Coordinates of C-alpha atoms in Angstrom, one line a residue:
X1 CA 0.0 0.2 -0.1
X2 CA 1.3 3.4 -0.6
X3 CA 2.2 5.3 2.1
X4 CA 2.9 8.9 3.1
X5 CA 0.2 12.3 3.4
X6 CA -2.9 12.2 1.2
X7 CA -5.1 15.3 1.3
X8 CA -8.8 14.4 -0.1
X9 CA -10.9 17.4 -0.2
X10 CA -14.2 15.0 -0.8
X11 CA -15.6 14.5 2.5
X12 CA -18.0 11.8 1.0
X13 CA -14.9 9.9 -0.7
X14 CA -12.8 10.3 2.8
X15 CA -14.9 8.7 4.7
X16 CA -15.6 5.6 2.0
X17 CA -11.7 5.1 2.2
X18 CA -11.6 5.1 6.1
X19 CA -14.4 2.5 5.8
X20 CA -12.9 0.4 3.4
X21 CA -9.4 0.2 5.4
X22 CA -11.1 -0.4 9.1
X23 CA -10.2 -4.3 9.8
X24 CA -13.1 -6.4 9.6
X25 CA -15.8 -4.0 8.0
X26 CA -16.4 -4.3 4.2
X27 CA -18.9 -2.9 1.4
X28 CA -21.2 -5.7 1.5
X29 CA -22.6 -8.3 3.5
X30 CA -22.8 -11.7 2.7
X31 CA -26.0 -13.0 1.1
X32 CA -27.9 -16.1 0.7
X33 CA -29.1 -16.6 -2.8
X34 CA -31.3 -19.9 -1.9
X35 CA -32.5 -22.1 1.0
X36 CA -34.6 -24.9 1.6
X37 CA -35.3 -27.9 3.4
X38 CA -36.2 -31.4 2.8
X39 CA -38.4 -33.4 3.7
X40 CA -40.8 -30.6 4.1
X41 CA -42.6 -33.2 6.7
X42 CA -41.4 -35.7 9.4
X43 CA -42.6 -38.0 11.9
X44 CA -40.9 -38.9 15.1
X45 CA -43.1 -41.4 16.7
X46 CA -40.9 -44.5 15.7
X47 CA -37.7 -42.6 16.1
X48 CA -35.3 -39.6 15.3
X49 CA -35.7 -38.1 12.0
X50 CA -33.5 -36.0 10.2
X51 CA -33.6 -32.8 7.8
X52 CA -31.4 -31.8 5.3
X53 CA -31.0 -27.9 5.2
X54 CA -29.7 -26.9 1.5
X55 CA -28.2 -23.3 0.6
X56 CA -26.7 -21.5 -1.6
X57 CA -24.3 -18.5 -0.3
X58 CA -22.5 -15.5 -1.9
X59 CA -20.5 -12.7 -0.8
X60 CA -18.7 -10.0 -3.1
X61 CA -15.6 -9.1 -0.2
X62 CA -13.8 -11.6 1.4
X63 CA -15.7 -15.0 0.8
X64 CA -18.0 -16.8 3.0
X65 CA -16.6 -18.2 6.1
X66 CA -19.2 -20.0 8.3
X67 CA -23.1 -21.1 7.8
X68 CA -25.4 -21.6 11.2
X69 CA -29.2 -22.2 11.5
X70 CA -31.5 -23.8 13.7
X71 CA -35.2 -24.8 14.2
X72 CA -37.8 -23.7 16.7
X73 CA -40.5 -25.7 18.2
X74 CA -44.1 -24.6 18.2
X75 CA -43.7 -22.9 21.7
X76 CA -40.9 -21.1 20.3
X77 CA -38.1 -23.1 21.8
X78 CA -34.8 -23.8 20.0
X79 CA -34.8 -27.4 18.6
X80 CA -32.1 -28.9 16.3
X81 CA -29.2 -26.7 15.2
X82 CA -26.3 -27.2 12.8
X83 CA -23.5 -25.2 11.4
X84 CA -20.4 -25.7 9.0
X85 CA -17.3 -23.7 8.2
X86 CA -15.4 -23.1 5.0
X87 CA -11.9 -23.1 4.5
X88 CA -10.6 -22.0 2.4
X89 CA -13.6 -19.4 1.9
X90 CA -15.5 -18.8 -1.2
X91 CA -17.3 -16.1 -2.5
X92 CA -20.2 -18.2 -4.2
X93 CA -20.9 -21.7 -1.8
X94 CA -23.9 -24.5 -2.6
X95 CA -24.0 -26.9 0.4
X96 CA -25.8 -28.2 3.0
X97 CA -26.4 -29.3 6.7
X98 CA -28.1 -32.1 8.5
X99 CA -30.4 -31.8 11.6
X100 CA -31.6 -34.4 13.6
X101 CA -35.2 -34.2 15.5
X102 CA -35.1 -36.8 18.4
X103 CA -37.8 -39.3 18.7
X104 CA -40.9 -37.8 20.5
X105 CA -40.1 -34.5 19.2
X106 CA -43.2 -32.2 19.6
X107 CA -46.2 -32.2 16.9
X108 CA -46.8 -29.1 15.3
X109 CA -45.2 -26.5 12.7
X110 CA -41.8 -26.2 13.6
X111 CA -40.0 -22.9 12.0
X112 CA -36.2 -22.2 10.7
X113 CA -35.6 -19.9 13.7
X114 CA -32.5 -18.3 12.2
X115 CA -29.8 -18.1 9.6
X116 CA -26.2 -17.2 10.3
X117 CA -23.8 -16.3 7.8
X118 CA -20.0 -14.3 8.1
X119 CA -17.4 -14.2 6.1
X120 CA -13.5 -13.5 6.4
X121 CA -13.7 -10.1 6.8
X122 CA -15.9 -10.3 9.9
X123 CA -19.1 -9.0 8.2
X124 CA -22.3 -11.1 9.2
X125 CA -26.0 -11.4 8.1
X126 CA -28.6 -12.4 10.4
X127 CA -32.0 -13.3 9.4
X128 CA -34.6 -14.4 11.8
X129 CA -37.8 -16.4 11.0
X130 CA -39.5 -13.5 9.7
X131 CA -36.5 -12.0 8.0
X132 CA -36.5 -15.1 6.2
X133 CA -40.0 -15.5 5.0
X134 CA -39.7 -11.8 4.1
X135 CA -37.3 -12.6 1.9
X136 CA -39.4 -15.3 0.1
X137 CA -37.8 -18.8 1.8
X138 CA -39.7 -21.5 3.1
X139 CA -40.0 -21.5 6.8
X140 CA -42.5 -24.1 8.1
X141 CA -41.7 -28.0 8.8
X142 CA -44.3 -30.1 9.8
X143 CA -43.5 -32.8 12.6
X144 CA -45.8 -35.5 13.5
X145 CA -45.4 -37.5 16.6
X146 CA -47.1 -39.6 19.0
X147 CA -47.0 -38.1 22.6
X148 CA -45.7 -40.4 25.2
X149 CA -47.9 -39.5 27.9
X150 CA -48.4 -42.9 30.1
X151 CA -45.9 -44.1 32.6
X152 CA -43.8 -46.9 32.8
X153 CA -44.8 -50.3 34.8
X154 CA -43.1 -52.9 36.8
X155 CA -44.5 -56.5 36.3
X156 CA -41.8 -58.3 38.2
X157 CA -40.2 -57.4 41.7
X158 CA -38.2 -59.7 44.0
X159 CA -35.8 -59.8 46.7
X160 CA -33.1 -62.5 46.9
X161 CA -32.4 -63.6 49.9
X162 CA -35.5 -62.6 52.0
X163 CA -33.4 -62.9 55.1
X164 CA -29.7 -61.7 56.0
X165 CA -27.4 -61.9 58.7
X166 CA -24.8 -59.1 59.4
X167 CA -23.5 -60.1 62.8
X168 CA -19.8 -61.6 61.6
X169 CA -19.8 -59.5 58.3
X170 CA -21.9 -57.4 55.8
X171 CA -24.3 -59.0 53.3
X172 CA -25.6 -58.7 49.6
X173 CA -29.6 -58.5 48.2
X174 CA -30.1 -58.6 44.8
X175 CA -33.4 -56.8 43.8
X176 CA -34.6 -58.4 40.5
X177 CA -37.3 -56.5 38.5
X178 CA -38.9 -56.6 35.2
X179 CA -40.3 -53.0 33.7
X180 CA -42.2 -52.1 30.4
X181 CA -43.3 -49.0 28.6
X182 CA -45.3 -48.5 25.7
X183 CA -43.4 -45.7 23.8
X184 CA -40.7 -44.2 24.9
X185 CA -39.0 -46.9 26.9
X186 CA -37.8 -47.2 30.5
X187 CA -34.4 -45.6 31.3
X188 CA -34.2 -45.4 35.3
X189 CA -35.0 -47.4 38.4
X190 CA -34.7 -47.2 42.2
X191 CA -35.5 -48.7 45.1
X192 CA -35.2 -47.8 48.9
X193 CA -35.3 -49.9 51.7
X194 CA -36.1 -48.3 55.3
X195 CA -34.5 -50.0 58.7
X196 CA -37.2 -50.8 61.6
X197 CA -36.3 -47.5 63.5
X198 CA -36.3 -45.7 60.2
X199 CA -33.2 -44.3 61.1
X200 CA -31.1 -46.0 58.3
X201 CA -31.8 -46.8 54.6
X202 CA -30.3 -48.8 51.6
X203 CA -30.9 -47.6 48.3
X204 CA -29.7 -49.0 44.7
X205 CA -30.6 -47.5 41.1
X206 CA -29.8 -48.0 37.6
X207 CA -30.1 -46.5 34.2
X208 CA -30.6 -48.1 31.0
X209 CA -30.4 -47.3 27.3
X210 CA -34.4 -46.7 26.6
X211 CA -36.5 -49.9 26.1
X212 CA -39.9 -51.0 26.2
X213 CA -38.9 -54.1 28.1
X214 CA -36.0 -54.4 30.6
X215 CA -35.4 -57.3 33.0
X216 CA -32.6 -56.5 35.2
X217 CA -31.4 -56.4 38.8
X218 CA -29.7 -54.0 41.3
X219 CA -27.2 -55.0 44.2
X220 CA -27.7 -53.4 47.7
X221 CA -24.8 -54.1 50.5
X222 CA -25.9 -54.1 54.2
X223 CA -22.7 -53.3 56.4
X224 CA -21.8 -55.5 59.4
X225 CA -24.2 -54.9 62.6
X226 CA -26.8 -53.3 60.3
X227 CA -29.8 -53.0 62.3
X228 CA -31.4 -56.0 63.7
X229 CA -35.4 -56.4 62.4
X230 CA -37.4 -56.2 59.6
X231 CA -36.3 -53.5 56.7
X232 CA -39.2 -52.7 54.5
X233 CA -39.2 -51.2 50.8
X234 CA -40.5 -48.0 51.3
X235 CA -40.4 -47.1 47.7
X236 CA -39.7 -47.8 44.0
X237 CA -39.0 -45.3 41.4
X238 CA -39.5 -45.7 37.1
X239 CA -38.8 -43.4 34.6
X240 CA -39.0 -43.4 30.9
X241 CA -37.4 -41.9 28.4
X242 CA -40.3 -39.1 27.6
X243 CA -40.1 -38.1 31.4
X244 CA -43.2 -40.0 32.7
X245 CA -42.4 -41.6 35.8
X246 CA -44.0 -44.3 38.4
X247 CA -43.8 -43.9 42.4
X248 CA -45.2 -47.2 44.2
X249 CA -44.8 -46.8 47.9
X250 CA -44.9 -50.0 50.5
X251 CA -49.0 -50.4 50.0
X252 CA -48.8 -50.1 46.3
X253 CA -46.2 -52.7 46.1
X254 CA -48.0 -55.1 48.3
X255 CA -51.4 -54.4 46.1
X256 CA -49.7 -55.8 43.2
X257 CA -48.4 -58.6 45.3
X258 CA -44.8 -58.0 45.2
X259 CA -42.6 -58.8 48.3
X260 CA -42.1 -55.3 50.7
X261 CA -39.8 -57.1 53.7
X262 CA -36.3 -58.0 54.3
X263 CA -35.5 -59.8 57.8
X264 CA -32.0 -58.8 59.2
X265 CA -30.3 -60.9 61.7
X266 CA -27.5 -59.3 63.6
X267 CA -25.8 -58.5 67.0
X268 CA -26.8 -55.1 68.2
X269 CA -23.7 -53.5 69.7
X270 CA -24.7 -51.3 72.9
X271 CA -21.3 -51.5 74.6
X272 CA -18.9 -48.6 74.6
X273 CA -15.0 -49.3 74.5
X274 CA -12.7 -50.1 77.6
X275 CA -9.5 -48.2 78.0
X276 CA -7.0 -50.8 78.6
X277 CA -3.7 -48.9 78.6
X278 CA -3.0 -45.4 79.0
X279 CA -0.1 -42.9 79.9
X280 CA 1.9 -40.2 78.7
X281 CA 5.2 -38.7 78.2
X282 CA 6.9 -36.9 79.3
X283 CA 5.3 -36.4 82.4
X284 CA 7.0 -33.1 83.1
X285 CA 7.4 -30.6 80.6
X286 CA 9.2 -27.2 80.5
X287 CA 7.7 -24.3 78.2
X288 CA 9.7 -21.0 79.7
X289 CA 11.3 -20.5 76.1
X290 CA 9.7 -23.0 73.6
X291 CA 6.5 -24.8 73.3
X292 CA 6.4 -28.5 74.6
X293 CA 5.0 -32.3 73.1
X294 CA 3.3 -34.6 75.4
X295 CA 2.7 -38.2 73.8
X296 CA -0.5 -39.8 74.8
X297 CA -0.1 -43.9 74.7
X298 CA -3.2 -45.3 74.5
X299 CA -4.7 -49.6 74.4
X300 CA -8.4 -49.7 73.8
X301 CA -10.7 -52.5 73.0
X302 CA -14.1 -53.1 72.0
X303 CA -16.8 -56.0 71.9
X304 CA -18.4 -55.9 68.3
X305 CA -18.2 -52.7 66.1
X306 CA -14.8 -51.6 67.0
X307 CA -13.4 -48.6 68.6
X308 CA -12.8 -45.4 66.5
X309 CA -11.7 -42.8 68.6
X310 CA -9.5 -41.8 71.8
X311 CA -9.1 -38.4 73.5
X312 CA -7.7 -37.3 76.4
X313 CA -8.0 -33.6 77.6
X314 CA -5.4 -31.9 80.1
X315 CA -6.7 -29.0 82.4
X316 CA -4.6 -26.3 83.9
X317 CA -4.0 -25.7 87.6
X318 CA -6.6 -22.7 87.2
X319 CA -9.3 -24.9 85.2
X320 CA -9.0 -22.1 82.6
X321 CA -7.0 -23.9 79.6
X322 CA -7.2 -27.2 78.2
X323 CA -4.8 -29.0 76.0
X324 CA -6.4 -32.0 74.1
X325 CA -4.5 -35.3 72.6
X326 CA -7.2 -36.8 70.0
X327 CA -6.6 -39.9 67.8
X328 CA -9.4 -41.1 65.2
X329 CA -9.0 -44.3 63.3
X330 CA -10.6 -47.4 61.5
X331 CA -12.8 -49.3 63.2
X332 CA -11.1 -52.1 65.4
X333 CA -12.0 -54.4 68.2
X334 CA -8.3 -53.8 69.7
X335 CA -6.3 -50.5 69.2
X336 CA -3.0 -49.5 70.4
X337 CA -1.4 -46.0 69.6
X338 CA -0.6 -42.7 70.3
X339 CA -1.3 -39.2 69.7
X340 CA 0.1 -35.6 70.9
X341 CA -1.0 -32.4 72.6
X342 CA 1.3 -29.2 72.1
X343 CA 1.6 -27.1 75.0
X344 CA 2.6 -23.5 73.9
X345 CA 5.1 -21.6 75.2
X346 CA 4.2 -19.6 78.3
X347 CA 1.4 -22.5 79.2
X348 CA 0.1 -22.0 82.7
X349 CA 2.7 -23.0 85.1
X350 CA 2.0 -26.1 87.9
X351 CA 0.4 -29.4 87.7
X352 CA -2.2 -30.1 84.8
X353 CA -4.4 -32.6 85.4
X354 CA -6.2 -35.6 83.0
X355 CA -9.7 -34.4 83.4
X356 CA -11.4 -36.4 80.6
X357 CA -10.7 -39.6 78.5
X358 CA -13.2 -40.2 75.8
X359 CA -13.6 -43.4 73.6
X360 CA -16.3 -44.3 71.2
X361 CA -17.0 -46.8 68.9
X362 CA -18.3 -47.3 65.1
X363 CA -21.7 -48.2 66.7
X364 CA -21.9 -44.6 68.3
X365 CA -21.6 -46.2 71.6
X366 CA -19.1 -44.1 74.0
X367 CA -17.7 -43.4 77.6
X368 CA -16.3 -40.6 79.6
X369 CA -13.9 -41.5 82.2
X370 CA -13.2 -38.5 84.6
X371 CA -10.2 -38.1 86.4
X372 CA -11.1 -40.4 89.3
X373 CA -12.2 -43.1 86.8
X374 CA -8.8 -43.0 85.1
X375 CA -7.2 -43.2 88.9
X376 CA -9.3 -46.1 89.4
X377 CA -7.9 -47.7 86.5
X378 CA -4.0 -47.2 88.0
X379 CA -3.5 -45.1 85.0
X380 CA -1.5 -41.2 85.5
X381 CA -3.3 -38.3 85.5
X382 CA -0.6 -35.4 86.2
X383 CA 1.5 -33.3 84.1
X384 CA 4.2 -31.1 85.4
X385 CA 4.4 -27.6 83.5
X386 CA 7.0 -25.4 84.5
X387 CA 7.1 -22.1 83.3
X388 CA 9.7 -19.8 84.9
X389 CA 8.6 -17.2 83.1
X390 CA 5.1 -17.7 84.7
X391 CA 6.3 -17.0 88.3
X392 CA 4.6 -13.8 88.9
X393 CA 5.7 -13.3 92.6
X394 CA 7.2 -10.0 93.0
X395 CA 10.9 -9.7 94.6
X396 CA 11.2 -8.9 98.3
X397 CA 13.4 -5.8 98.9
X398 CA 14.4 -5.0 102.5
X399 CA 16.6 -2.0 103.3
X400 CA 19.8 -2.6 105.3
X401 CA 21.6 0.4 107.7
X402 CA 25.3 0.5 107.2
X403 CA 27.6 1.0 110.1
X404 CA 28.2 4.5 108.8
X405 CA 26.3 7.3 110.2
X406 CA 23.6 8.8 108.1
X407 CA 24.4 5.9 105.1
X408 CA 22.5 3.0 104.4
X409 CA 22.3 0.2 101.2
X410 CA 19.9 -1.7 100.0
X411 CA 19.6 -5.7 100.7
X412 CA 17.9 -7.5 97.8
X413 CA 16.7 -11.3 98.2
X414 CA 14.5 -12.5 95.8

């Protein structure tokens, strides 16, 4: 391009030159010379249906680079969309894109929602449905479909086995079922069982490729020491690909002759863990200049579910401050371990006391051992903490008279 100083007296020509020099700005938009789609009517009752959009495009500037279109359903919601990029760009393009309408698409008249074009210079053309109709292009597509408004059904349902024992280990239950649906096809199943107290539940779900008949199963795992007694199938939920649902409660399942109970045998754990060994090292620490760590050593046992937590709380001489050593672990019927408590620099001076030891197990049983309980078990409870900086007793200053008259000195005793 020729560079230098240009002088243009005609303001209109100057504006035109500036417009042409700006990047992405051209003198003409891309244009649609032909637009049609085939077929003009589709039926999505049996499955998805395809529509081919044919088009011819022109551009007198930099060449077409992008095409996009979409259909809108009878209610104005956007439906299938398709786009195509062209490289290298061309000033004249005749091509097509394919659009797929899913099974059970809404019946009625769909319209081409818009067509969008862009060329390599950044010029664009956007025509909505009204703009396309005004340009003489056909926009209406007839869609026929059988509406699926019927929920799916469950024709078979069993629990295997009907009785389990979770005393020694976890136990599995298989839920077998057959589901049917008239049109869209079943695509989801869920079952929920609730414990006798209502405080626990077991849930299993499964998704499928939509099918008018599904025979399958889901597995439930009841953990060791699950609540003993009669568990109840509280709900079964089924849905199809059209969004129709079937929800059956316990009475609904019983009315259909399906089993709704599962007998669970288990030994209930009602006993808290036992502290069989306890101590801490060292038994005296100095926190004058630095923090100090105390290590709690313990051994606990539990009869069934297994201990999970040990915690010891140290109380300061004034009762104003505590420090805690705590350990949480996987459930174990016998556990030996350690935990630490860090006493900060300047902690309260004097004898600290283990005023609480807390134990709990996987079944939720727990026990709090007070200082007297720990002593009764023969375990130590006192920790000596030295903090010289914490000795706030003021020094005693006593005057001593010198032999020399009219003079005396100070004798300081700390």
